[in-house]
Amino acid sequence: TVSVLLEELLSRKAEQGRVAIVLFDVHGEYKGFGDDKSPFRKYVNVFPGGLVQFATSSMSARQFAIYEPQITTAQTRDLSKVLSKFYHEKVKQGESYVINDIIEELENSEQMNPRSKEALIGWLYTLNNTRLFGSAENPDLKNILEPGKITIFDLSDFTSIKLKQMMVNYILFRIFNMRKKNEVPPTTVILEESHQFCPEARLDQAISKSIIETIAREGRKFFISLVLVSQRPVKLSTTVLSQCNTHVIMRILNPYDLDYIGRSSEGIDRSTMNSITSLGVGEAIVVGNAVNHPIFVKVRKRKISTLETRSLEESAKSFDS
């Protein structure tokens, strides 16, 4: 279904209105859109998650603190003083800096509480070891977001949910702020396995949850569309799910997920609920603002043939050949 949605978005003409598209691909399922044989190749940029870099010098102390929920108010304040100093001494002069520069500045400080300083420096070393923080942003989001084109962030090489959440948080924070200033086109963000990034859990266990909830609440004012894709809706943030104007519901068998959908989706009655368990392949129920009442739809087959969809048997045969 997501593949078909992408095909439709990428096929739109300028006179129909085109958006920039950002897709977070957790399992590497959509890389085929950028394949040489793909009819959409010229509209696609597949970016490996391992090459993502945050622009350290563009981040505030509060942004840094999101990545370490245990950081104290005093430590955040001390970090903010260093960043403010660097802003006036470096950024205003057209220079950048990295985490090692921040660490060095803190180590030379004689005004901080020694224990607090030691903890803050240790935490910054941990952040530096993620290799996500650099002197410049990569990719340059302001230049890469174009109408009618898609940027696919391939996160399939990452097993750490925290690292994936950090990337999603940084990228969405940047997109949200750039859209508020109209620096990038209207954008549609697609989050595969979205329960990994905005779960019904405490914020200190879900780094990317806050910015996703912010976009869910306020994004439409700035023309940022959010598409959440999940096979476990019961694990999704209730705040985010309640802000989704339209739900496209495919076959669900898990009674907990089914009950959750029934309670969170307006317009679903008992008869519709009973139909969800019997939907066939490619069939869905659409409810919400996009339709006047729940409707059953049949999703067409995708046109693109470069996406890899092998069964377990086929994968086993390929490995053993």
PDB file of C-alpha atoms in Angstrom:
ATOM      1  CA  THR A   1       0.000   0.000   0.000  1.00  0.00           C
ATOM      2  CA  VAL A   2       2.823   2.423   0.826  1.00  0.00           C
ATOM      3  CA  SER A   3       4.521   1.582  -2.487  1.00  0.00           C
ATOM      4  CA  VAL A   4       1.348   2.466  -4.378  1.00  0.00           C
ATOM      5  CA  LEU A   5       1.004   5.703  -2.416  1.00  0.00           C
ATOM      6  CA  LEU A   6       4.585   6.617  -3.356  1.00  0.00           C
ATOM      7  CA  GLU A   7       3.941   5.828  -7.019  1.00  0.00           C
ATOM      8  CA  GLU A   8       0.919   8.117  -7.007  1.00  0.00           C
ATOM      9  CA  LEU A   9       2.768  10.961  -5.275  1.00  0.00           C
ATOM     10  CA  LEU A  10       5.780  10.681  -7.588  1.00  0.00           C
ATOM     11  CA  SER A  11       3.512  10.647 -10.659  1.00  0.00           C
ATOM     12  CA  ARG A  12       1.862  13.976  -9.886  1.00  0.00           C
ATOM     13  CA  LYS A  13       2.421  16.881 -12.265  1.00  0.00           C
ATOM     14  CA  ALA A  14       3.479  20.356 -11.165  1.00  0.00           C
ATOM     15  CA  GLU A  15       0.021  21.754 -11.950  1.00  0.00           C
ATOM     16  CA  GLN A  16      -1.507  19.164  -9.589  1.00  0.00           C
ATOM     17  CA  GLY A  17       0.680  20.255  -6.698  1.00  0.00           C
ATOM     18  CA  ARG A  18       3.741  18.243  -5.722  1.00  0.00           C
ATOM     19  CA  VAL A  19       5.238  17.730  -2.281  1.00  0.00           C
ATOM     20  CA  ALA A  20       8.699  16.758  -1.127  1.00  0.00           C
ATOM     21  CA  ILE A  21       8.629  13.256   0.364  1.00  0.00           C
ATOM     22  CA  VAL A  22      10.760  11.877   3.184  1.00  0.00           C
ATOM     23  CA  LEU A  23      10.557   8.163   3.982  1.00  0.00           C
ATOM     24  CA  PHE A  24      12.231   6.428   6.896  1.00  0.00           C
ATOM     25  CA  ASP A  25      12.830   2.888   5.633  1.00  0.00           C
ATOM     26  CA  VAL A  26      13.497   0.625   8.616  1.00  0.00           C
ATOM     27  CA  HIS A  27      13.962  -2.623   6.695  1.00  0.00           C
ATOM     28  CA  GLY A  28      15.334  -1.412   3.355  1.00  0.00           C
ATOM     29  CA  GLU A  29      12.111  -2.337   1.562  1.00  0.00           C
ATOM     30  CA  TYR A  30      11.920   0.755  -0.636  1.00  0.00           C
ATOM     31  CA  LYS A  31      15.474   1.035  -1.940  1.00  0.00           C
ATOM     32  CA  GLY A  32      14.235  -0.395  -5.221  1.00  0.00           C
ATOM     33  CA  PHE A  33      12.613   2.929  -6.041  1.00  0.00           C
ATOM     34  CA  GLY A  34      16.131   4.232  -6.620  1.00  0.00           C
ATOM     35  CA  ASP A  35      17.241   1.255  -8.710  1.00  0.00           C
ATOM     36  CA  ASP A  36      18.577   1.985 -12.204  1.00  0.00           C
ATOM     37  CA  LYS A  37      15.642   0.070 -13.725  1.00  0.00           C
ATOM     38  CA  SER A  38      13.029   1.936 -11.690  1.00  0.00           C
ATOM     39  CA  PRO A  39      10.782   4.299 -13.696  1.00  0.00           C
ATOM     40  CA  PHE A  40      11.033   6.731 -10.773  1.00  0.00           C
ATOM     41  CA  ARG A  41      14.842   6.701 -10.531  1.00  0.00           C
ATOM     42  CA  LYS A  42      15.338  10.396 -11.328  1.00  0.00           C
ATOM     43  CA  TYR A  43      12.961  11.407  -8.543  1.00  0.00           C
ATOM     44  CA  VAL A  44      14.576   9.277  -5.841  1.00  0.00           C
ATOM     45  CA  ASN A  45      17.512   9.761  -3.500  1.00  0.00           C
ATOM     46  CA  VAL A  46      18.318   6.767  -1.300  1.00  0.00           C
ATOM     47  CA  PHE A  47      20.481   7.884   1.593  1.00  0.00           C
ATOM     48  CA  PRO A  48      22.193   5.269   3.825  1.00  0.00           C
ATOM     49  CA  GLY A  49      21.582   5.932   7.510  1.00  0.00           C
ATOM     50  CA  GLY A  50      25.263   5.348   8.204  1.00  0.00           C
ATOM     51  CA  LEU A  51      26.130   8.554   6.334  1.00  0.00           C
ATOM     52  CA  VAL A  52      23.724  10.802   8.244  1.00  0.00           C
ATOM     53  CA  GLN A  53      25.477  13.598  10.127  1.00  0.00           C
ATOM     54  CA  PHE A  54      24.002  16.202  12.465  1.00  0.00           C
ATOM     55  CA  ALA A  55      25.310  19.766  12.241  1.00  0.00           C
ATOM     56  CA  THR A  56      26.589  20.080  15.814  1.00  0.00           C
ATOM     57  CA  SER A  57      26.921  23.853  15.629  1.00  0.00           C
ATOM     58  CA  SER A  58      23.236  24.262  14.707  1.00  0.00           C
ATOM     59  CA  MET A  59      21.972  22.486  17.824  1.00  0.00           C
ATOM     60  CA  SER A  60      20.839  24.071  21.079  1.00  0.00           C
ATOM     61  CA  ALA A  61      21.459  22.714  24.574  1.00  0.00           C
ATOM     62  CA  ARG A  62      17.797  21.693  24.761  1.00  0.00           C
ATOM     63  CA  GLN A  63      18.176  19.663  21.570  1.00  0.00           C
ATOM     64  CA  PHE A  64      21.229  17.919  23.001  1.00  0.00           C
ATOM     65  CA  ALA A  65      19.316  17.221  26.221  1.00  0.00           C
ATOM     66  CA  ILE A  66      16.653  15.278  24.303  1.00  0.00           C
ATOM     67  CA  TYR A  67      19.266  12.596  23.635  1.00  0.00           C
ATOM     68  CA  GLU A  68      20.022  12.205  27.357  1.00  0.00           C
ATOM     69  CA  PRO A  69      16.842  12.502  29.432  1.00  0.00           C
ATOM     70  CA  GLN A  70      18.831  12.138  32.679  1.00  0.00           C
ATOM     71  CA  ILE A  71      20.727  15.381  32.125  1.00  0.00           C
ATOM     72  CA  THR A  72      20.004  17.912  34.869  1.00  0.00           C
ATOM     73  CA  THR A  73      18.794  21.477  34.475  1.00  0.00           C
ATOM     74  CA  ALA A  74      22.140  22.746  35.786  1.00  0.00           C
ATOM     75  CA  GLN A  75      24.084  20.650  33.250  1.00  0.00           C
ATOM     76  CA  THR A  76      21.852  21.889  30.436  1.00  0.00           C
ATOM     77  CA  ARG A  77      22.507  25.445  31.576  1.00  0.00           C
ATOM     78  CA  ASP A  78      26.283  24.866  31.648  1.00  0.00           C
ATOM     79  CA  LEU A  79      26.159  23.345  28.173  1.00  0.00           C
ATOM     80  CA  SER A  80      24.094  26.280  26.947  1.00  0.00           C
ATOM     81  CA  LYS A  81      26.781  28.725  28.130  1.00  0.00           C
ATOM     82  CA  VAL A  82      29.439  26.911  26.086  1.00  0.00           C
ATOM     83  CA  LEU A  83      27.229  26.795  22.989  1.00  0.00           C
ATOM     84  CA  SER A  84      26.434  30.495  23.363  1.00  0.00           C
ATOM     85  CA  LYS A  85      30.144  31.293  23.579  1.00  0.00           C
ATOM     86  CA  PHE A  86      30.860  29.182  20.481  1.00  0.00           C
ATOM     87  CA  TYR A  87      28.023  30.886  18.618  1.00  0.00           C
ATOM     88  CA  HIS A  88      29.597  34.312  19.098  1.00  0.00           C
ATOM     89  CA  GLU A  89      33.209  33.173  18.647  1.00  0.00           C
ATOM     90  CA  LYS A  90      32.780  30.637  15.841  1.00  0.00           C
ATOM     91  CA  VAL A  91      29.379  30.457  14.157  1.00  0.00           C
ATOM     92  CA  LYS A  92      29.082  34.215  13.641  1.00  0.00           C
ATOM     93  CA  GLN A  93      32.510  34.100  11.996  1.00  0.00           C
ATOM     94  CA  GLY A  94      31.362  31.370   9.604  1.00  0.00           C
ATOM     95  CA  GLU A  95      33.126  28.588  11.505  1.00  0.00           C
ATOM     96  CA  SER A  96      31.671  25.338  12.819  1.00  0.00           C
ATOM     97  CA  TYR A  97      32.528  23.109  15.750  1.00  0.00           C
ATOM     98  CA  VAL A  98      32.111  19.487  16.851  1.00  0.00           C
ATOM     99  CA  ILE A  99      31.485  17.693  20.139  1.00  0.00           C
ATOM    100  CA  ASN A 100      35.201  17.345  20.875  1.00  0.00           C
ATOM    101  CA  ASP A 101      35.439  21.151  20.899  1.00  0.00           C
ATOM    102  CA  ILE A 102      32.620  21.316  23.452  1.00  0.00           C
ATOM    103  CA  ILE A 103      34.324  18.682  25.609  1.00  0.00           C
ATOM    104  CA  GLU A 104      37.630  20.562  25.515  1.00  0.00           C
ATOM    105  CA  GLU A 105      35.920  23.795  26.541  1.00  0.00           C
ATOM    106  CA  LEU A 106      34.186  22.067  29.454  1.00  0.00           C
ATOM    107  CA  GLU A 107      37.403  20.401  30.603  1.00  0.00           C
ATOM    108  CA  ASN A 108      39.091  23.804  30.772  1.00  0.00           C
ATOM    109  CA  SER A 109      36.232  25.359  32.719  1.00  0.00           C
ATOM    110  CA  GLU A 110      36.919  26.055  36.390  1.00  0.00           C
ATOM    111  CA  GLN A 111      33.481  27.413  37.191  1.00  0.00           C
ATOM    112  CA  MET A 112      31.461  24.198  36.927  1.00  0.00           C
ATOM    113  CA  ASN A 113      30.730  21.783  39.732  1.00  0.00           C
ATOM    114  CA  PRO A 114      33.377  19.014  39.264  1.00  0.00           C
ATOM    115  CA  ARG A 115      30.924  16.118  39.588  1.00  0.00           C
ATOM    116  CA  SER A 116      28.406  17.758  37.289  1.00  0.00           C
ATOM    117  CA  LYS A 117      31.136  18.544  34.762  1.00  0.00           C
ATOM    118  CA  GLU A 118      32.429  14.967  34.818  1.00  0.00           C
ATOM    119  CA  ALA A 119      28.950  13.556  34.179  1.00  0.00           C
ATOM    120  CA  LEU A 120      28.278  16.013  31.351  1.00  0.00           C
ATOM    121  CA  ILE A 121      31.603  15.286  29.664  1.00  0.00           C
ATOM    122  CA  GLY A 122      31.013  11.537  29.963  1.00  0.00           C
ATOM    123  CA  TRP A 123      27.626  11.896  28.344  1.00  0.00           C
ATOM    124  CA  LEU A 124      29.088  13.985  25.496  1.00  0.00           C
ATOM    125  CA  TYR A 125      31.715  11.291  24.877  1.00  0.00           C
ATOM    126  CA  THR A 126      28.883   8.771  24.592  1.00  0.00           C
ATOM    127  CA  LEU A 127      27.098  10.977  22.065  1.00  0.00           C
ATOM    128  CA  ASN A 128      30.310  11.458  20.108  1.00  0.00           C
ATOM    129  CA  ASN A 129      30.753   7.694  19.876  1.00  0.00           C
ATOM    130  CA  THR A 130      27.496   7.416  17.920  1.00  0.00           C
ATOM    131  CA  ARG A 131      29.327   9.117  15.010  1.00  0.00           C
ATOM    132  CA  LEU A 132      26.151  11.038  14.209  1.00  0.00           C
ATOM    133  CA  PHE A 133      27.528  14.450  15.153  1.00  0.00           C
ATOM    134  CA  GLY A 134      29.729  16.282  12.665  1.00  0.00           C
ATOM    135  CA  SER A 135      30.740  19.762  11.595  1.00  0.00           C
ATOM    136  CA  ALA A 136      28.185  19.901   8.765  1.00  0.00           C
ATOM    137  CA  GLU A 137      24.771  18.424   8.088  1.00  0.00           C
ATOM    138  CA  ASN A 138      24.663  15.416   5.796  1.00  0.00           C
ATOM    139  CA  PRO A 139      22.604  15.334   3.707  1.00  0.00           C
ATOM    140  CA  ASP A 140      21.908  19.049   3.452  1.00  0.00           C
ATOM    141  CA  LEU A 141      18.157  18.881   4.072  1.00  0.00           C
ATOM    142  CA  LYS A 142      17.446  22.357   2.745  1.00  0.00           C
ATOM    143  CA  ASN A 143      18.882  21.410  -0.656  1.00  0.00           C
ATOM    144  CA  ILE A 144      17.712  17.810  -0.847  1.00  0.00           C
ATOM    145  CA  LEU A 145      13.974  18.438  -0.298  1.00  0.00           C
ATOM    146  CA  GLU A 146      12.409  19.173  -3.696  1.00  0.00           C
ATOM    147  CA  PRO A 147       8.811  19.088  -4.969  1.00  0.00           C
ATOM    148  CA  GLY A 148       7.944  15.769  -6.591  1.00  0.00           C
ATOM    149  CA  LYS A 149      11.054  14.006  -5.268  1.00  0.00           C
ATOM    150  CA  ILE A 150      11.612  11.542  -2.442  1.00  0.00           C
ATOM    151  CA  THR A 151      14.480  11.095  -0.015  1.00  0.00           C
ATOM    152  CA  ILE A 152      14.588   7.582   1.431  1.00  0.00           C
ATOM    153  CA  PHE A 153      16.607   7.226   4.613  1.00  0.00           C
ATOM    154  CA  ASP A 154      17.703   3.593   4.663  1.00  0.00           C
ATOM    155  CA  LEU A 155      17.960   2.579   8.323  1.00  0.00           C
ATOM    156  CA  SER A 156      18.176  -1.158   7.663  1.00  0.00           C
ATOM    157  CA  ASP A 157      21.806  -1.414   8.821  1.00  0.00           C
ATOM    158  CA  PHE A 158      20.928  -0.135  12.298  1.00  0.00           C
ATOM    159  CA  THR A 159      19.835  -2.471  15.084  1.00  0.00           C
ATOM    160  CA  SER A 160      19.855   0.200  17.805  1.00  0.00           C
ATOM    161  CA  ILE A 161      16.401   1.726  18.165  1.00  0.00           C
ATOM    162  CA  LYS A 162      17.937   4.656  20.039  1.00  0.00           C
ATOM    163  CA  LEU A 163      20.203   5.572  17.106  1.00  0.00           C
ATOM    164  CA  LYS A 164      17.268   5.347  14.698  1.00  0.00           C
ATOM    165  CA  GLN A 165      15.176   7.516  16.988  1.00  0.00           C
ATOM    166  CA  MET A 166      17.980  10.076  17.204  1.00  0.00           C
ATOM    167  CA  MET A 167      18.136  10.339  13.413  1.00  0.00           C
ATOM    168  CA  VAL A 168      14.368  10.640  13.054  1.00  0.00           C
ATOM    169  CA  ASN A 169      14.265  13.266  15.802  1.00  0.00           C
ATOM    170  CA  TYR A 170      17.009  15.421  14.246  1.00  0.00           C
ATOM    171  CA  ILE A 171      15.674  15.226  10.688  1.00  0.00           C
ATOM    172  CA  LEU A 172      12.049  15.908  11.636  1.00  0.00           C
ATOM    173  CA  PHE A 173      13.065  18.776  13.933  1.00  0.00           C
ATOM    174  CA  ARG A 174      14.960  20.365  11.045  1.00  0.00           C
ATOM    175  CA  ILE A 175      12.133  19.838   8.553  1.00  0.00           C
ATOM    176  CA  PHE A 176       9.542  21.257  10.945  1.00  0.00           C
ATOM    177  CA  ASN A 177      11.571  24.399  11.608  1.00  0.00           C
ATOM    178  CA  MET A 178      12.442  24.910   7.943  1.00  0.00           C
ATOM    179  CA  ARG A 179       8.776  24.572   6.957  1.00  0.00           C
ATOM    180  CA  LYS A 180       7.807  27.192   9.537  1.00  0.00           C
ATOM    181  CA  LYS A 181      10.190  29.564   7.732  1.00  0.00           C
ATOM    182  CA  ASN A 182       9.028  28.348   4.286  1.00  0.00           C
ATOM    183  CA  GLU A 183      12.599  27.335   3.444  1.00  0.00           C
ATOM    184  CA  VAL A 184      11.582  23.946   1.995  1.00  0.00           C
ATOM    185  CA  PRO A 185       8.536  22.771   0.005  1.00  0.00           C
ATOM    186  CA  PRO A 186       5.408  21.343   1.638  1.00  0.00           C
ATOM    187  CA  THR A 187       6.545  17.913   2.793  1.00  0.00           C
ATOM    188  CA  THR A 188       5.036  14.487   3.367  1.00  0.00           C
ATOM    189  CA  VAL A 189       6.862  12.379   5.961  1.00  0.00           C
ATOM    190  CA  ILE A 190       6.311   8.603   5.930  1.00  0.00           C
ATOM    191  CA  LEU A 191       7.343   6.635   9.006  1.00  0.00           C
ATOM    192  CA  GLU A 192       7.537   2.875   8.557  1.00  0.00           C
ATOM    193  CA  GLU A 193       7.319   0.841  11.786  1.00  0.00           C
ATOM    194  CA  SER A 194       6.121   4.055  13.396  1.00  0.00           C
ATOM    195  CA  HIS A 195       5.521   2.382  16.768  1.00  0.00           C
ATOM    196  CA  GLN A 196       9.327   2.283  17.109  1.00  0.00           C
ATOM    197  CA  PHE A 197       9.516   6.073  16.917  1.00  0.00           C
ATOM    198  CA  CYS A 198       6.380   7.280  18.719  1.00  0.00           C
ATOM    199  CA  PRO A 199       5.366   4.518  21.125  1.00  0.00           C
ATOM    200  CA  GLU A 200       2.931   4.854  23.998  1.00  0.00           C
ATOM    201  CA  ALA A 201       5.863   5.130  26.391  1.00  0.00           C
ATOM    202  CA  ARG A 202       7.596   7.752  28.493  1.00  0.00           C
ATOM    203  CA  LEU A 203       9.483  10.437  26.595  1.00  0.00           C
ATOM    204  CA  ASP A 204      12.771   9.288  28.121  1.00  0.00           C
ATOM    205  CA  GLN A 205      12.240   5.950  26.358  1.00  0.00           C
ATOM    206  CA  ALA A 206      11.294   7.475  23.013  1.00  0.00           C
ATOM    207  CA  ILE A 207      13.646  10.223  21.827  1.00  0.00           C
ATOM    208  CA  SER A 208      11.703  10.951  18.630  1.00  0.00           C
ATOM    209  CA  LYS A 209       8.230  10.891  20.201  1.00  0.00           C
ATOM    210  CA  SER A 210       8.053  14.579  21.127  1.00  0.00           C
ATOM    211  CA  ILE A 211       8.774  15.985  17.654  1.00  0.00           C
ATOM    212  CA  ILE A 212       6.407  13.470  16.013  1.00  0.00           C
ATOM    213  CA  GLU A 213       3.629  14.498  18.395  1.00  0.00           C
ATOM    214  CA  THR A 214       4.394  18.152  17.644  1.00  0.00           C
ATOM    215  CA  ILE A 215       4.120  17.568  13.891  1.00  0.00           C
ATOM    216  CA  ALA A 216       0.938  15.521  14.386  1.00  0.00           C
ATOM    217  CA  ARG A 217      -0.627  18.444  16.284  1.00  0.00           C
ATOM    218  CA  GLU A 218       0.775  21.421  14.379  1.00  0.00           C
ATOM    219  CA  GLY A 219       2.213  20.134  11.107  1.00  0.00           C
ATOM    220  CA  ARG A 220      -0.889  20.791   9.032  1.00  0.00           C
ATOM    221  CA  LYS A 221      -0.572  24.539   9.748  1.00  0.00           C
ATOM    222  CA  PHE A 222       2.794  24.452   7.983  1.00  0.00           C
ATOM    223  CA  PHE A 223       1.811  21.899   5.318  1.00  0.00           C
ATOM    224  CA  ILE A 224       3.720  18.946   6.718  1.00  0.00           C
ATOM    225  CA  SER A 225       1.796  15.707   6.211  1.00  0.00           C
ATOM    226  CA  LEU A 226       2.526  12.747   8.455  1.00  0.00           C
ATOM    227  CA  VAL A 227       1.933   9.158   7.333  1.00  0.00           C
ATOM    228  CA  LEU A 228       2.316   6.573  10.093  1.00  0.00           C
ATOM    229  CA  VAL A 229       2.658   2.937   9.051  1.00  0.00           C
ATOM    230  CA  SER A 230       2.400   0.249  11.714  1.00  0.00           C
ATOM    231  CA  GLN A 231       1.339  -3.361  12.099  1.00  0.00           C
ATOM    232  CA  ARG A 232       1.001  -2.818  15.864  1.00  0.00           C
ATOM    233  CA  PRO A 233      -1.228   0.235  16.332  1.00  0.00           C
ATOM    234  CA  VAL A 234      -1.803  -0.657  19.987  1.00  0.00           C
ATOM    235  CA  LYS A 235       1.829   0.355  20.630  1.00  0.00           C
ATOM    236  CA  LEU A 236       1.431   3.788  19.017  1.00  0.00           C
ATOM    237  CA  SER A 237       1.181   7.022  20.978  1.00  0.00           C
ATOM    238  CA  THR A 238      -2.487   7.800  21.598  1.00  0.00           C
ATOM    239  CA  THR A 239      -1.709  11.499  21.091  1.00  0.00           C
ATOM    240  CA  VAL A 240      -0.318  10.874  17.613  1.00  0.00           C
ATOM    241  CA  LEU A 241      -3.027   8.420  16.584  1.00  0.00           C
ATOM    242  CA  SER A 242      -5.797  10.769  17.712  1.00  0.00           C
ATOM    243  CA  GLN A 243      -4.368  13.483  15.434  1.00  0.00           C
ATOM    244  CA  CYS A 244      -4.434  11.287  12.315  1.00  0.00           C
ATOM    245  CA  ASN A 245      -7.306  12.626  10.203  1.00  0.00           C
ATOM    246  CA  THR A 246      -7.637   9.542   8.028  1.00  0.00           C
ATOM    247  CA  HIS A 247      -7.022   5.869   8.792  1.00  0.00           C
ATOM    248  CA  VAL A 248      -6.382   3.242   6.116  1.00  0.00           C
ATOM    249  CA  ILE A 249      -6.982  -0.048   7.893  1.00  0.00           C
ATOM    250  CA  MET A 250      -5.928  -3.366   6.413  1.00  0.00           C
ATOM    251  CA  ARG A 251      -6.508  -6.822   7.832  1.00  0.00           C
ATOM    252  CA  ILE A 252      -6.023  -7.008  11.612  1.00  0.00           C
ATOM    253  CA  LEU A 253      -6.350 -10.206  13.610  1.00  0.00           C
ATOM    254  CA  ASN A 254      -4.793  -9.293  16.946  1.00  0.00           C
ATOM    255  CA  PRO A 255      -7.720  -8.547  19.310  1.00  0.00           C
ATOM    256  CA  TYR A 256      -5.759  -5.875  21.214  1.00  0.00           C
ATOM    257  CA  ASP A 257      -4.888  -3.991  18.016  1.00  0.00           C
ATOM    258  CA  LEU A 258      -8.456  -4.396  16.776  1.00  0.00           C
ATOM    259  CA  ASP A 259      -9.932  -3.013  19.984  1.00  0.00           C
ATOM    260  CA  TYR A 260      -7.470  -0.110  19.953  1.00  0.00           C
ATOM    261  CA  ILE A 261      -8.377   0.807  16.374  1.00  0.00           C
ATOM    262  CA  GLY A 262     -12.063   0.623  17.229  1.00  0.00           C
ATOM    263  CA  ARG A 263     -11.625   3.054  20.118  1.00  0.00           C
ATOM    264  CA  SER A 264      -9.349   5.496  18.285  1.00  0.00           C
ATOM    265  CA  SER A 265     -11.003   5.637  14.857  1.00  0.00           C
ATOM    266  CA  GLU A 266     -14.206   7.653  14.639  1.00  0.00           C
ATOM    267  CA  GLY A 267     -16.946   6.260  12.421  1.00  0.00           C
ATOM    268  CA  ILE A 268     -16.157   2.582  12.941  1.00  0.00           C
ATOM    269  CA  ASP A 269     -19.175   0.617  14.134  1.00  0.00           C
ATOM    270  CA  ARG A 270     -19.401  -3.011  15.192  1.00  0.00           C
ATOM    271  CA  SER A 271     -20.221  -4.172  11.665  1.00  0.00           C
ATOM    272  CA  THR A 272     -17.144  -2.445  10.243  1.00  0.00           C
ATOM    273  CA  MET A 273     -14.999  -3.856  13.053  1.00  0.00           C
ATOM    274  CA  ASN A 274     -16.103  -7.366  12.189  1.00  0.00           C
ATOM    275  CA  SER A 275     -15.192  -6.788   8.541  1.00  0.00           C
ATOM    276  CA  ILE A 276     -11.593  -5.831   9.346  1.00  0.00           C
ATOM    277  CA  THR A 277     -10.646  -9.400  10.292  1.00  0.00           C
ATOM    278  CA  SER A 278     -11.897 -10.762   6.979  1.00  0.00           C
ATOM    279  CA  LEU A 279     -10.216  -8.314   4.608  1.00  0.00           C
ATOM    280  CA  GLY A 280      -8.270  -9.930   1.786  1.00  0.00           C
ATOM    281  CA  VAL A 281      -4.842  -9.091   0.360  1.00  0.00           C
ATOM    282  CA  GLY A 282      -4.822  -5.514  -0.911  1.00  0.00           C
ATOM    283  CA  GLU A 283      -8.173  -4.696   0.659  1.00  0.00           C
ATOM    284  CA  ALA A 284      -8.632  -1.895   3.179  1.00  0.00           C
ATOM    285  CA  ILE A 285     -11.179   0.225   5.002  1.00  0.00           C
ATOM    286  CA  VAL A 286     -10.766   4.000   4.840  1.00  0.00           C
ATOM    287  CA  VAL A 287     -12.265   6.122   7.622  1.00  0.00           C
ATOM    288  CA  GLY A 288     -11.839   9.745   8.626  1.00  0.00           C
ATOM    289  CA  ASN A 289     -11.824  13.187   7.033  1.00  0.00           C
ATOM    290  CA  ALA A 290     -10.967  11.913   3.551  1.00  0.00           C
ATOM    291  CA  VAL A 291     -14.354  10.159   3.241  1.00  0.00           C
ATOM    292  CA  ASN A 292     -17.924  10.880   4.353  1.00  0.00           C
ATOM    293  CA  HIS A 293     -18.328   7.406   5.817  1.00  0.00           C
ATOM    294  CA  PRO A 294     -16.211   4.221   6.044  1.00  0.00           C
ATOM    295  CA  ILE A 295     -15.526   2.810   2.593  1.00  0.00           C
ATOM    296  CA  PHE A 296     -13.963  -0.440   1.442  1.00  0.00           C
ATOM    297  CA  VAL A 297     -11.202  -0.105  -1.150  1.00  0.00           C
ATOM    298  CA  LYS A 298      -9.059  -2.423  -3.225  1.00  0.00           C
ATOM    299  CA  VAL A 299      -5.487  -1.171  -3.535  1.00  0.00           C
ATOM    300  CA  ARG A 300      -4.135  -1.677  -7.037  1.00  0.00           C
ATOM    301  CA  LYS A 301      -0.970  -3.667  -7.630  1.00  0.00           C
ATOM    302  CA  ARG A 302       2.170  -1.591  -7.676  1.00  0.00           C
ATOM    303  CA  LYS A 303       3.745  -0.764 -11.022  1.00  0.00           C
ATOM    304  CA  ILE A 304       7.346  -0.847  -9.870  1.00  0.00           C
ATOM    305  CA  SER A 305       9.054  -4.243 -10.134  1.00  0.00           C
ATOM    306  CA  THR A 306      12.406  -3.396  -8.546  1.00  0.00           C
ATOM    307  CA  LEU A 307      11.274  -3.822  -4.925  1.00  0.00           C
ATOM    308  CA  GLU A 308      12.537  -7.017  -3.330  1.00  0.00           C
ATOM    309  CA  THR A 309       9.694  -9.121  -1.909  1.00  0.00           C
ATOM    310  CA  ARG A 310      11.037 -12.632  -1.468  1.00  0.00           C
ATOM    311  CA  SER A 311       9.473 -15.309   0.673  1.00  0.00           C
ATOM    312  CA  LEU A 312      11.371 -17.232   3.349  1.00  0.00           C
ATOM    313  CA  GLU A 313      11.556 -20.219   1.018  1.00  0.00           C
ATOM    314  CA  GLU A 314      12.979 -18.119  -1.831  1.00  0.00           C
ATOM    315  CA  SER A 315      15.557 -16.501   0.466  1.00  0.00           C
ATOM    316  CA  ALA A 316      16.640 -19.890   1.795  1.00  0.00           C
ATOM    317  CA  LYS A 317      17.042 -21.277  -1.732  1.00  0.00           C
ATOM    318  CA  SER A 318      19.025 -18.220  -2.827  1.00  0.00           C
ATOM    319  CA  PHE A 319      21.402 -18.495   0.129  1.00  0.00           C
ATOM    320  CA  ASP A 320      21.895 -22.235  -0.397  1.00  0.00           C
ATOM    321  CA  SER A 321      22.490 -22.086  -4.145  1.00  0.00           C
TER     322      SER A 321
END
